[in-house]
CSV table of C-alpha atoms in Angstrom, one decimal:
chain,number,residue,atom,x,y,z
A,97,UNK,CA,8.0,6.9,28.5
A,98,UNK,CA,7.5,3.4,30.1
A,99,UNK,CA,3.8,4.1,30.5
A,100,UNK,CA,3.6,5.2,26.8
A,101,UNK,CA,5.4,2.0,25.8
A,102,UNK,CA,3.0,0.0,27.8
A,103,UNK,CA,0.0,1.6,26.0
A,104,UNK,CA,1.6,1.1,22.6
A,105,UNK,CA,2.3,-2.6,23.4
A,106,UNK,CA,-1.3,-3.0,24.6
A,107,UNK,CA,-2.7,-1.6,21.4
A,108,UNK,CA,-0.3,-3.5,19.2
A,109,UNK,CA,-1.4,-6.7,20.9
A,110,UNK,CA,-5.0,-5.8,20.4
A,111,UNK,CA,-4.4,-5.1,16.7
A,112,UNK,CA,-2.5,-8.4,16.3
A,113,UNK,CA,-5.4,-10.3,17.8
A,114,UNK,CA,-8.0,-8.6,15.5
A,115,UNK,CA,-5.8,-9.4,12.5
A,116,UNK,CA,-5.6,-13.1,13.6
A,117,UNK,CA,-9.4,-13.2,13.6
A,118,UNK,CA,-9.8,-11.6,10.1
A,119,UNK,CA,-8.9,-13.8,7.2
A,120,UNK,CA,-8.6,-10.9,4.7
A,121,UNK,CA,-6.1,-9.1,7.0
A,122,UNK,CA,-4.0,-12.3,7.2
A,123,UNK,CA,-4.0,-12.6,3.4
A,124,UNK,CA,-3.0,-8.9,3.1
A,125,UNK,CA,-0.1,-9.5,5.4
A,126,UNK,CA,1.4,-12.0,2.9
A,127,UNK,CA,2.0,-9.1,0.5
A,128,UNK,CA,5.5,-7.5,0.9
A,129,UNK,CA,5.2,-4.2,2.7
A,130,UNK,CA,1.9,-5.0,4.4
A,131,UNK,CA,2.2,-5.4,8.2
A,132,UNK,CA,-0.6,-5.6,10.7
A,133,UNK,CA,-1.2,-1.9,10.8
A,134,UNK,CA,-1.2,-1.4,7.1
A,135,UNK,CA,-3.4,-4.5,6.6
A,136,UNK,CA,-6.0,-3.4,9.1
A,137,UNK,CA,-6.2,0.2,7.8
A,138,UNK,CA,-6.3,-1.0,4.2
A,139,UNK,CA,-9.1,-3.4,5.0
A,140,UNK,CA,-11.1,-0.9,7.0
A,141,UNK,CA,-11.0,1.5,4.0
A,142,UNK,CA,-11.5,-1.0,1.2
A,143,UNK,CA,-13.8,-3.4,2.9
A,144,UNK,CA,-14.6,-6.4,0.8
A,145,UNK,CA,-13.5,-4.4,-2.4
A,146,UNK,CA,-16.9,-4.6,-4.1
A,147,UNK,CA,-17.1,-0.8,-4.3
A,148,UNK,CA,-14.2,-0.7,-6.7
A,149,UNK,CA,-14.2,-2.1,-10.2
A,150,UNK,CA,-10.5,-2.6,-10.4
A,151,UNK,CA,-7.2,-2.0,-8.5
A,152,UNK,CA,-6.6,1.3,-10.2
A,153,UNK,CA,-9.7,2.7,-8.7
A,154,UNK,CA,-8.4,1.8,-5.3
A,155,UNK,CA,-5.1,3.5,-6.1
A,156,UNK,CA,-6.9,6.6,-7.2
A,157,UNK,CA,-9.0,6.6,-4.1
A,158,UNK,CA,-5.9,6.5,-2.0
A,159,UNK,CA,-4.2,9.2,-4.1
A,160,UNK,CA,-1.3,7.1,-5.6
A,161,UNK,CA,-2.0,7.8,-9.3
A,162,UNK,CA,-0.7,10.7,-11.5
A,163,UNK,CA,-3.0,13.8,-11.7
A,164,UNK,CA,-4.2,14.2,-15.3
A,165,UNK,CA,-4.5,17.5,-17.1
A,166,UNK,CA,-5.4,16.2,-20.6
A,167,UNK,CA,-7.3,17.7,-23.4
A,168,UNK,CA,-7.7,17.3,-27.2
A,169,UNK,CA,-5.9,14.0,-27.3
A,170,UNK,CA,-2.8,15.4,-25.5
A,171,UNK,CA,-2.1,13.5,-22.4
A,172,UNK,CA,-0.3,15.4,-19.6
A,173,UNK,CA,0.4,13.5,-16.4
A,174,UNK,CA,1.5,15.6,-13.4
A,175,UNK,CA,2.8,14.4,-10.1
A,176,UNK,CA,0.7,12.0,-7.9
A,177,UNK,CA,-2.6,13.5,-7.0
A,178,UNK,CA,-2.3,13.2,-3.2
A,179,UNK,CA,-6.1,13.2,-3.0
A,180,UNK,CA,-7.8,10.6,-0.9
A,181,UNK,CA,-6.8,9.0,2.4
A,182,UNK,CA,-3.6,10.6,3.5
A,183,UNK,CA,-3.0,8.2,6.4
A,184,UNK,CA,-3.3,5.0,4.3
A,185,UNK,CA,-1.2,6.6,1.5
A,186,UNK,CA,1.6,7.3,4.0
A,187,UNK,CA,1.4,3.8,5.4
A,188,UNK,CA,1.7,2.3,1.9
A,189,UNK,CA,4.6,4.5,1.0
A,190,UNK,CA,6.4,3.6,4.2
A,191,UNK,CA,5.8,-0.1,3.6
A,192,UNK,CA,7.1,0.4,0.0
A,193,UNK,CA,10.2,2.0,1.4
A,194,UNK,CA,11.0,-1.0,3.5
A,195,UNK,CA,10.5,-3.3,0.6
A,196,UNK,CA,12.8,-1.2,-1.7
A,197,UNK,CA,15.6,-1.2,0.9
A,198,UNK,CA,15.5,-5.0,0.9
A,199,UNK,CA,15.1,-5.4,-2.9
A,200,UNK,CA,18.8,-4.4,-3.5
A,201,UNK,CA,20.0,-7.7,-2.2
A,202,UNK,CA,17.3,-10.0,-3.7
A,203,UNK,CA,16.8,-11.4,-7.2
A,204,UNK,CA,13.1,-12.3,-7.4
A,205,UNK,CA,10.7,-10.8,-10.0
A,206,UNK,CA,9.4,-8.0,-7.8
A,207,UNK,CA,12.9,-7.0,-6.7
A,208,UNK,CA,14.1,-6.9,-10.3
A,209,UNK,CA,11.2,-4.7,-11.2
A,210,UNK,CA,11.9,-2.4,-8.2
A,211,UNK,CA,15.6,-2.1,-9.0
A,212,UNK,CA,14.9,-1.3,-12.7
A,213,UNK,CA,12.4,1.4,-11.8
A,214,UNK,CA,14.7,2.8,-9.1
A,215,UNK,CA,17.6,2.9,-11.7
A,216,UNK,CA,15.5,4.6,-14.4
A,217,UNK,CA,13.4,7.0,-12.3
A,218,UNK,CA,14.9,7.4,-8.9
A,219,UNK,CA,14.2,6.3,-5.4
A,220,UNK,CA,11.1,8.4,-4.6
A,221,UNK,CA,9.3,7.6,-7.8
A,222,UNK,CA,10.1,3.9,-7.4
A,223,UNK,CA,8.6,4.1,-3.8
A,224,UNK,CA,5.4,5.6,-5.0
A,225,UNK,CA,5.2,3.2,-7.9
A,226,UNK,CA,5.6,0.3,-5.5
A,227,UNK,CA,3.0,1.7,-3.2
A,228,UNK,CA,0.6,2.0,-6.1
A,229,UNK,CA,1.3,-1.6,-7.0
A,230,UNK,CA,0.8,-2.7,-3.4
A,231,UNK,CA,-2.6,-1.0,-3.3
A,232,UNK,CA,-3.6,-2.8,-6.5
A,233,UNK,CA,-2.4,-6.2,-5.3
A,234,UNK,CA,-4.1,-5.6,-2.0
A,235,UNK,CA,-7.4,-5.0,-3.7
A,236,UNK,CA,-6.9,-8.2,-5.8
A,237,UNK,CA,-6.1,-10.3,-2.8
A,238,UNK,CA,-9.3,-9.1,-1.0
A,239,UNK,CA,-11.6,-9.5,-4.0
A,240,UNK,CA,-10.3,-12.8,-5.3
A,241,UNK,CA,-9.9,-14.3,-1.8
A,242,UNK,CA,-6.6,-16.0,-2.7
């Protein structure tokens, strides 16, 4: 176990160093729910963001949008599509869970939105909605360089 812990610490330090050298990863880590691992995986998948027209395209590529089965003007949205990058989706969902846990005690704009969605739709749907929002915000942060 100690040897495994030493390996984990080594790779965590390596990841931290790479994130310090990458400006986009540093900006991504300013988003609630984005840590060093999530930021590096998100940046490695999205790159500079020029392959996507908007944030929704990134969410769809990750698999965080509802699956559509619509025809004849009747829109039917099913559960989330779960297509795309499974690993990045799970990291975004776990990051969203940590933000949702902390949102109960805060009163900023994002926390109010999270608490309202959680009250209306439930914990799991609020988690996926926040993960979707995080992916869109992440794309905007990378593209706009702010």
